[in-house]
Coordinates of C-alpha atoms and ligand atoms in Angstrom, one line a residue:
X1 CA 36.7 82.0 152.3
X2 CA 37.4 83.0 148.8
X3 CA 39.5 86.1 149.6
X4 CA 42.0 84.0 152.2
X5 CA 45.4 83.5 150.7
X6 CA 46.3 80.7 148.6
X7 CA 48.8 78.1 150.0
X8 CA 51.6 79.3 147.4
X9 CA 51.2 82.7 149.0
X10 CA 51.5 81.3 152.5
X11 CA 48.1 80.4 153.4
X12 CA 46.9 77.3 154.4
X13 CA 46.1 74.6 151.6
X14 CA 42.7 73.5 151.4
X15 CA 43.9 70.0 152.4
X16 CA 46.5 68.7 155.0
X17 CA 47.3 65.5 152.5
X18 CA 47.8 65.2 149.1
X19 CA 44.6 64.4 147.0
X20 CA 46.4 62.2 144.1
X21 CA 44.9 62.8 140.2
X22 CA 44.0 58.9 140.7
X23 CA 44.2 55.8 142.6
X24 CA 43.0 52.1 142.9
X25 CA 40.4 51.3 144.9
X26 CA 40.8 47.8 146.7
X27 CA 38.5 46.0 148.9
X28 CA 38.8 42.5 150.9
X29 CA 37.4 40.8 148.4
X30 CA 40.0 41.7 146.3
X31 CA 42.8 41.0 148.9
X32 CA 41.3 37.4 149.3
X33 CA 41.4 37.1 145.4
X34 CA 45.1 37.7 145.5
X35 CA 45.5 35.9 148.2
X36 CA 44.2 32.8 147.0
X37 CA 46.3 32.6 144.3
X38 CA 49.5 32.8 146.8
X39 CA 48.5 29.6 148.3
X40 CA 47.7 27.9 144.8
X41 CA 49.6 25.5 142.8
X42 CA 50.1 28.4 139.7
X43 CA 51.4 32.1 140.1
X44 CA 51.4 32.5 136.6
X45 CA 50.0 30.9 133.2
X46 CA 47.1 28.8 135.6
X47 CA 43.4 28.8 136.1
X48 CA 43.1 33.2 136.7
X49 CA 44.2 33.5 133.1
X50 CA 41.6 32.1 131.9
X51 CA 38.9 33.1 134.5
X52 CA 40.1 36.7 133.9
X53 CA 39.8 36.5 129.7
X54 CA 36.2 34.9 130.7
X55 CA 35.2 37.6 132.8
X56 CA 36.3 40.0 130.4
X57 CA 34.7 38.7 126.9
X58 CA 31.2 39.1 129.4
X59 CA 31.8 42.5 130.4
X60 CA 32.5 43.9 126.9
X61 CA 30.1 42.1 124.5
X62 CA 33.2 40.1 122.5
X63 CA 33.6 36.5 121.9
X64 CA 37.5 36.5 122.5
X65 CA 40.3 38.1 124.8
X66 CA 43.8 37.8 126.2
X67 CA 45.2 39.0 129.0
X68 CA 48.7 40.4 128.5
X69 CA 51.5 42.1 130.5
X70 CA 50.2 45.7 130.4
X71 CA 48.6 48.2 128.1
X72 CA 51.5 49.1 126.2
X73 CA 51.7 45.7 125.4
X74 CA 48.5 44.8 124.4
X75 CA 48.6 47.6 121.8
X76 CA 52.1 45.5 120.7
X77 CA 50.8 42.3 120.4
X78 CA 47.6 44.3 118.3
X79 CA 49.8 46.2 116.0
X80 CA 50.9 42.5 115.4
X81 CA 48.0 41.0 115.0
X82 CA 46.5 43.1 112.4
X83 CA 50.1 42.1 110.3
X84 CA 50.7 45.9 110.9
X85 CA 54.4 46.1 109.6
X86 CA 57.6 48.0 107.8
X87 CA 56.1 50.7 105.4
X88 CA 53.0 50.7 107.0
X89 CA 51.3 53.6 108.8
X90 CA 48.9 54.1 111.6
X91 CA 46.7 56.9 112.1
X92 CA 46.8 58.0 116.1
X93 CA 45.8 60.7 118.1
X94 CA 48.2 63.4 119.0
X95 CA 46.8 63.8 122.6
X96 CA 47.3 60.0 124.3
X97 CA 50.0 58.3 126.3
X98 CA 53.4 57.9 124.3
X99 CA 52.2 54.4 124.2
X100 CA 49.7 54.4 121.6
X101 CA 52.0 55.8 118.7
X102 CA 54.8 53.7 120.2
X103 CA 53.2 50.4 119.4
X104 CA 53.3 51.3 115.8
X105 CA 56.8 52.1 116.3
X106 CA 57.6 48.8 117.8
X107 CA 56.0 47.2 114.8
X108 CA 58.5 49.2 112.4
X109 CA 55.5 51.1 110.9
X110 CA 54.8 54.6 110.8
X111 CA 52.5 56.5 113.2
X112 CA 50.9 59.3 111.5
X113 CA 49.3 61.9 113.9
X114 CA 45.5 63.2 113.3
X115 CA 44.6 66.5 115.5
X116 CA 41.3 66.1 117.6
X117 CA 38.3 67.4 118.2
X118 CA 38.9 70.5 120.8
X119 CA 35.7 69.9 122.9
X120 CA 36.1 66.4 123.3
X121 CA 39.7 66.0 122.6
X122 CA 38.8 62.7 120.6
X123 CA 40.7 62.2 117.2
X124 CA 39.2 64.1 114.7
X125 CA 37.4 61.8 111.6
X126 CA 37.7 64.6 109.5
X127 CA 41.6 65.3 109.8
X128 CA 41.7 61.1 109.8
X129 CA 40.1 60.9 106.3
X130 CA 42.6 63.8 105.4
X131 CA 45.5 61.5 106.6
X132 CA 44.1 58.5 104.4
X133 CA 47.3 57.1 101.7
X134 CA 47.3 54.2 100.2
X135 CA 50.3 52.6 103.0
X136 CA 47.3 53.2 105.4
X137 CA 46.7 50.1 107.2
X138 CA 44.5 51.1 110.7
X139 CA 43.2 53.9 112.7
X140 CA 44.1 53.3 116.5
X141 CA 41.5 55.7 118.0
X142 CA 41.6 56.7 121.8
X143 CA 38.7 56.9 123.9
X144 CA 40.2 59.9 125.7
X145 CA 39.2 60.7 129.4
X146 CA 36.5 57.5 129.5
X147 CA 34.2 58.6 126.1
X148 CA 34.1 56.3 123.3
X149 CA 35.3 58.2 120.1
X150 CA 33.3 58.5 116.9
X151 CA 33.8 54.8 115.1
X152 CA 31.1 55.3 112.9
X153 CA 32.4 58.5 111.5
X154 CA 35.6 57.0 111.9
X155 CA 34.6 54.1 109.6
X156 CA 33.0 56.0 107.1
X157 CA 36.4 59.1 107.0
X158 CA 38.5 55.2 105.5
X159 CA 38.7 52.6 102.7
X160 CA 36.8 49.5 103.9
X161 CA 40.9 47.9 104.2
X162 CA 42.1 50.1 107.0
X163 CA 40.8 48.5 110.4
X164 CA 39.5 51.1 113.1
X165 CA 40.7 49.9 116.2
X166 CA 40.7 50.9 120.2
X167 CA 42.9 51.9 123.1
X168 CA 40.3 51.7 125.5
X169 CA 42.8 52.2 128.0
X170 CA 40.5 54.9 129.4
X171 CA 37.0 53.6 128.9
X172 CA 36.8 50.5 129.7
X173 CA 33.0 49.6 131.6
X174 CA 31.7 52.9 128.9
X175 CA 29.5 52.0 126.1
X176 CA 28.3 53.9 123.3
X177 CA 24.8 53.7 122.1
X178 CA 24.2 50.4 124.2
X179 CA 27.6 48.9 122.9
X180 CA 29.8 48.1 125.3
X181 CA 33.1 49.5 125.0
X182 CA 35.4 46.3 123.6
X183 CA 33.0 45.6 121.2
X184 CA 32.5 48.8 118.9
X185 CA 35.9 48.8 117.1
X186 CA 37.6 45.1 115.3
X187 CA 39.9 45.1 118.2
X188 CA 40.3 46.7 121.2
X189 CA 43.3 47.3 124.0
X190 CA 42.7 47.7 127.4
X191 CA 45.2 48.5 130.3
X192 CA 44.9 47.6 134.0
X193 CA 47.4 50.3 135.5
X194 CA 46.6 51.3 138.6
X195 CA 44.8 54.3 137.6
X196 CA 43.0 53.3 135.2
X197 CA 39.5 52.1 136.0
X198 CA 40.2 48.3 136.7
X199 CA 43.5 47.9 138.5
X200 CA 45.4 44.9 138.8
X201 CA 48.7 46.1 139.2
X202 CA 50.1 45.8 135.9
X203 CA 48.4 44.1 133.0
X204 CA 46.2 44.4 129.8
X205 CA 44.1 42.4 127.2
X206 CA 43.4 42.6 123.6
X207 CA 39.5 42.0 123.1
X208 CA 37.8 40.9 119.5
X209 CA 35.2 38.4 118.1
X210 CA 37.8 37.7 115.7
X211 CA 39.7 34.1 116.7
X212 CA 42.3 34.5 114.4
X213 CA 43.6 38.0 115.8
X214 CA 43.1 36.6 119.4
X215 CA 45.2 33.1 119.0
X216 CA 47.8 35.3 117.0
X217 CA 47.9 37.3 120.3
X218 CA 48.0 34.3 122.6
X219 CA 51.1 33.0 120.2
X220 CA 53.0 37.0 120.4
X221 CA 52.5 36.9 124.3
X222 CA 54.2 33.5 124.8
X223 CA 57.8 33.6 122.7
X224 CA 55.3 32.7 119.4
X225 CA 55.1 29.2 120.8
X226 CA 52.0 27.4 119.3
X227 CA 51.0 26.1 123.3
X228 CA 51.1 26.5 126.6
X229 CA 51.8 24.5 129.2
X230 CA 48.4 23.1 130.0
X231 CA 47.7 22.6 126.2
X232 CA 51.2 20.1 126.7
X233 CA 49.8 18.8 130.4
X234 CA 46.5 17.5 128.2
X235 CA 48.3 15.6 126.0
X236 CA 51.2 14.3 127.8
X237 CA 53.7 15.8 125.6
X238 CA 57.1 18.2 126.5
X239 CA 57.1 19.2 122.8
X240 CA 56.2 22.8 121.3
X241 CA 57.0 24.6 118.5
X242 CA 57.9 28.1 118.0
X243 CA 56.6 29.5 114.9
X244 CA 57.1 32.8 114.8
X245 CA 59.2 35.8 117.2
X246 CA 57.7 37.0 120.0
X247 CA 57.9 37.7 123.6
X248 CA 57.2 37.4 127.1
X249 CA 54.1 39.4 127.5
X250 CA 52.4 37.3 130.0
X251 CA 50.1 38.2 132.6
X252 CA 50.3 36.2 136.2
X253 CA 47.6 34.6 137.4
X254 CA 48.2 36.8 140.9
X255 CA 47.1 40.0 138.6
X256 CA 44.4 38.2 136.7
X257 CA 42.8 37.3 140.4
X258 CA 43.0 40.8 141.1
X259 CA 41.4 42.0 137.7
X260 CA 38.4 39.6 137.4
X261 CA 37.4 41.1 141.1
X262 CA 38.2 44.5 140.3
X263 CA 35.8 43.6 137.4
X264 CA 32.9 42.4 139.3
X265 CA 32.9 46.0 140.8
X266 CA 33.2 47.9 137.6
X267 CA 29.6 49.1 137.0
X268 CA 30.1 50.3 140.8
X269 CA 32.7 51.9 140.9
X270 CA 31.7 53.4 137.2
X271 CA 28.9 55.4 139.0
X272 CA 30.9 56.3 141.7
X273 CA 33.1 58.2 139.4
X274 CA 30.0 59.4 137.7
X275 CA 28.3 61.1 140.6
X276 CA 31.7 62.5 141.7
X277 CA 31.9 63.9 137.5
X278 CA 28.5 65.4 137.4
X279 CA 29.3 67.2 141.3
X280 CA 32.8 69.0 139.4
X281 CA 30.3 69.8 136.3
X282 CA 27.6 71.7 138.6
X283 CA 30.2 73.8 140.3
X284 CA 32.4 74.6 136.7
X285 CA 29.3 75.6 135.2
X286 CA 28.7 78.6 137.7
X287 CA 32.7 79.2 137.1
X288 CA 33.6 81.7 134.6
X289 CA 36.5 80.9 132.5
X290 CA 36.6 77.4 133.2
X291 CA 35.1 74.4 131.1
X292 CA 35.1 70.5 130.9
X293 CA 35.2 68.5 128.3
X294 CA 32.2 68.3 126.0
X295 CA 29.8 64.7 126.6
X296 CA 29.5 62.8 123.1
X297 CA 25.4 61.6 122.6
X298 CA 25.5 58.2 123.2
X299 CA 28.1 57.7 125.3
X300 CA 27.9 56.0 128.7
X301 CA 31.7 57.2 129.6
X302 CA 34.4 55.2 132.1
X303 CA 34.8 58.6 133.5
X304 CA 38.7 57.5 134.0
X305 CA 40.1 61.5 134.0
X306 CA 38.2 64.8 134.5
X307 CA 39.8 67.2 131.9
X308 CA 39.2 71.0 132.7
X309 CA 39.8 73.8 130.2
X310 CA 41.0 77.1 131.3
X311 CA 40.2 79.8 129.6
X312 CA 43.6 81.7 129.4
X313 CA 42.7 84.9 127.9
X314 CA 40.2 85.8 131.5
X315 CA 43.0 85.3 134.1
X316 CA 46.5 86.4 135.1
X317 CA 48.3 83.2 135.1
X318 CA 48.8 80.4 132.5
X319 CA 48.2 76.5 133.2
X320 CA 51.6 76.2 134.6
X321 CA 50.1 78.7 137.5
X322 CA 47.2 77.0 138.6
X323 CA 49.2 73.5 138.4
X324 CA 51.4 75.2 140.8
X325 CA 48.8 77.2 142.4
X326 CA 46.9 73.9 142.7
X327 CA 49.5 71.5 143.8
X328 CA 50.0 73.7 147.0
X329 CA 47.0 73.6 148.0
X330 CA 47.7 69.6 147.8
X331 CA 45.1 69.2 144.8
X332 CA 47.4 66.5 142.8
X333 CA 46.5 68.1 139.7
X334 CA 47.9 66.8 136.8
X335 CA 48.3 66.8 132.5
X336 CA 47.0 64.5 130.0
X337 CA 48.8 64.8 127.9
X338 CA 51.7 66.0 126.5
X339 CA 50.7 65.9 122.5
X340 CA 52.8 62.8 121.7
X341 CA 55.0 64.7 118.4
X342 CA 56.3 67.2 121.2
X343 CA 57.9 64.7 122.5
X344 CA 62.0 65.1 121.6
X345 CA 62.1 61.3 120.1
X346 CA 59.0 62.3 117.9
X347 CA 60.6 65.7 117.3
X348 CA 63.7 63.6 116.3
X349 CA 62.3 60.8 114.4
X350 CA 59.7 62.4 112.6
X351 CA 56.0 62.9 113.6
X352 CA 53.9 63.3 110.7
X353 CA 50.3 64.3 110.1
X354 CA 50.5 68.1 111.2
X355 CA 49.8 70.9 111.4
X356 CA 47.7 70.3 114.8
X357 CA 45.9 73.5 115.7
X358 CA 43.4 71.9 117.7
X359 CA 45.6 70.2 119.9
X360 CA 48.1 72.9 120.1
X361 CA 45.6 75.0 121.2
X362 CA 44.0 73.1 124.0
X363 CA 47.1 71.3 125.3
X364 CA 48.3 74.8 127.2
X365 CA 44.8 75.4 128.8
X366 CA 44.3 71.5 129.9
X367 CA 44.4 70.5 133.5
X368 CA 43.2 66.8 134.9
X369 CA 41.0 67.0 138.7
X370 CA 41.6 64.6 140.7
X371 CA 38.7 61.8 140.2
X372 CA 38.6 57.8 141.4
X373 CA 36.0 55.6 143.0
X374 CA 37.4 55.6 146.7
X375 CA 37.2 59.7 146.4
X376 CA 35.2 60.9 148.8
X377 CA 32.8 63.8 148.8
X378 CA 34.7 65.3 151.5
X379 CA 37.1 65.2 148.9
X380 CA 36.0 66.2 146.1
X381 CA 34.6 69.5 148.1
X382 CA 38.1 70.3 148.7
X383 CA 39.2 70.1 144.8
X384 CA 35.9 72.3 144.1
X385 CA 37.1 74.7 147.0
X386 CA 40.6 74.6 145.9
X387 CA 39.7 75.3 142.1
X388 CA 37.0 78.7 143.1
X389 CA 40.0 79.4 145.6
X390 CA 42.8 79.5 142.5
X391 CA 41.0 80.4 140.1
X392 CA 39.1 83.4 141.8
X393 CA 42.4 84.9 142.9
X394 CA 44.0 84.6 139.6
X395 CA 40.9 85.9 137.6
X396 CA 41.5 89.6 135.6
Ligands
LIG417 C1 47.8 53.8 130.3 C2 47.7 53.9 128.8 C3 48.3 53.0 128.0 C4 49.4 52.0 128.4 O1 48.9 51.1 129.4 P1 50.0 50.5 130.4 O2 49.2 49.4 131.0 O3 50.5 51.5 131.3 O4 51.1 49.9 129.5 C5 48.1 53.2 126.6 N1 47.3 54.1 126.1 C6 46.6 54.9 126.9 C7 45.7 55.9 126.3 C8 46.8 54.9 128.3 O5 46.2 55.8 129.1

């Protein structure tokens, strides 16, 4: 089998469909959520709001949330929060989605970017506390791949003002030492993108035991108008104030439905994608030249992306030629990511923090397997086959 000719030479791939890097997982019980809502009285800004900020405070140890249009803009309405602002600057990762240094951006504040650690590719404390002026104002860690980063180095690497906060995009349903993810850092972000662990289409929610930063979230979500409808309904009143600028960043009640049942199979589906993780790690440790990212002590990870290493220096092609190598054989291989200041905009407006040698290094040798819940192990053979298949025919 190892010596038959891979699919970009004419061979036959692995697998007759395409094996995507990641996908949602539904079941009826989440089609009946959804559902439901369709025949209720509120499509948006009713009862699954609330439900789905409930369900989430319980899941992630915290006394507050709010639910919010996506990711991208939780981070926003955090940024905001935290009174982040012109003059300002952020300390971010350089390997994350675009999203987490745009935030700061959106904010008028600077993102400075810290390198990361090359077996875990989790921003580095070190470099952080290197990054440290006195316009320093938080430290938006990532908890890249599922793994919680390193908060309590984090906390110590800054002066007790700068806040250490979280895109948990990736990890949400992780913990580290017994602490659920959501509650380790003042505030957390996390995104409900269908590939990320909980899916609800679009959507995302800022999580904190502090009241203030979640009301202030509430009031940036909805145009910076003090209530919402059902605060006016209780009181018999049309009249609201706005107070401050913001926006529409609402979630709909048909996502929220989604989310809180996608939630009530997290710990599930968590496994699921652990069992399919630790299959990928017994087969890469018996394959030379090929590594996975490095597990943290303590950390119980959302295993959202499985992130191999190749060792380029033992074979005859570079990243580009197992991504192609790998796509043929209908493996939807993928990156993650692009190290956010090589992106032209950053390029253009300025990306400070360098030099990166850590990330500069890694991000030509990374390549993301395919891994989700509804994977089966059929499946997951054929992205083990595919991978001995590639990488033995490209090895020196
Ligand atoms: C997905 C993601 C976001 C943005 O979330 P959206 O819901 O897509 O807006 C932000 N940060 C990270 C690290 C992500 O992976």
């Amino acid at each position: 089998m190892k010596n038959q000719a891979l699919a970009l030479h004419g061979g036959n791939p692995v697998r007759d469909t395409f094996l995507p890097y990641s996908r949602q997982t539904l079941d009826n019980a989440d089609r009946a959520a959804v559902s439901r809502v369709l025949d209720s009285d509120f499509l948006t800004t009713g009862p699954e709001v609330a439900a789905f900020e409930q369900s989430l405070t319980a899941i992630s140890g915290v006394s507050h949330a709010a639910a919010v249009s996506s990711g991208t803009a939780a981070l926003h309405c955090m940024m905001d929060a935290f009174g982040i602002g012109p003059g300002d600057e952020v300390i971010v990762p350089t390997i994350t989605f675009a999203a987490t240094a745009n935030a700061v951006r959106y904010v008028g504040a600077q993102p400075v970017f810290a390198d990361v650690d090359p077996t875990n590719l989790l921003i580095d404390p070190e470099c952080v506390e290197s990054l440290v002026t006195d316009r320093t104002k938080a430290v938006v860690a990532v908890d890249f791949a599922g793994q919680a980063a390193d908060y309590a180095r984090l906390k110590k690497a800054v002066p007790a003002n700068v806040h250490i906060l979280a895109d948990a995009a990736h990890s949400i349903g992780g913990s580290l030492d017994g602490v659920p993810v959501g509650a380790i850092a003042e505030a957390s972000c996390f995104s409900f993108h269908p590939v990320k662990p909980v899916a609800a289409g679009e959507g995302g929610a800022v999580v904190s035991d502090d009241a203030a930063i979640i009301e202030s979230v509430k009031s940036f979500r909805n145009h910076g108008i003090d209530s919402d409808h059902i605060a006016r309904a209780k009181v018999n009143t049309w009249e609201y104030q706005m107070t401050r600028l913001g926006y529409n960043y609402r979630m709909t009640d048909i996502q929220c439905a989604l989310g809180t049942s996608q939630l009530s199979h997290m710990e599930e589906r968590r496994s699921r994608r652990e069992e399919i993780a630790a299959r990928f790690d017994s087969l890469i440790d018996e394959l030379p030249g090929i590594t996975y990212l490095a597990a943290r002590p303590g950390v119980k990870s959302a295993h959202h992306l499985y992130v191999i290493a190749i060792e380029l220096e033992r074979f005859s092609q570079d990243r580009t030629g197992f991504f192609n190598a790998l796509r043929a054989e209908n493996i939807g291989v993928n990156v993650h990511y692009v190290p956010v200041p090589n992106h032209p905009y950053y390029k253009k407006e300025g990306a400070p923090g360098g030099p990166w040698p850590n990330s500069d290094a890694m991000y030509p040798r990374i390549l993301s397997l395919p891994l989700w819940s509804g994977m089966s192990d059929s499946d997951s053979d054929d992205v083990l086959e595919a991978l001995v298949r590639v990488s033995t025919a490209f090895r020196r």
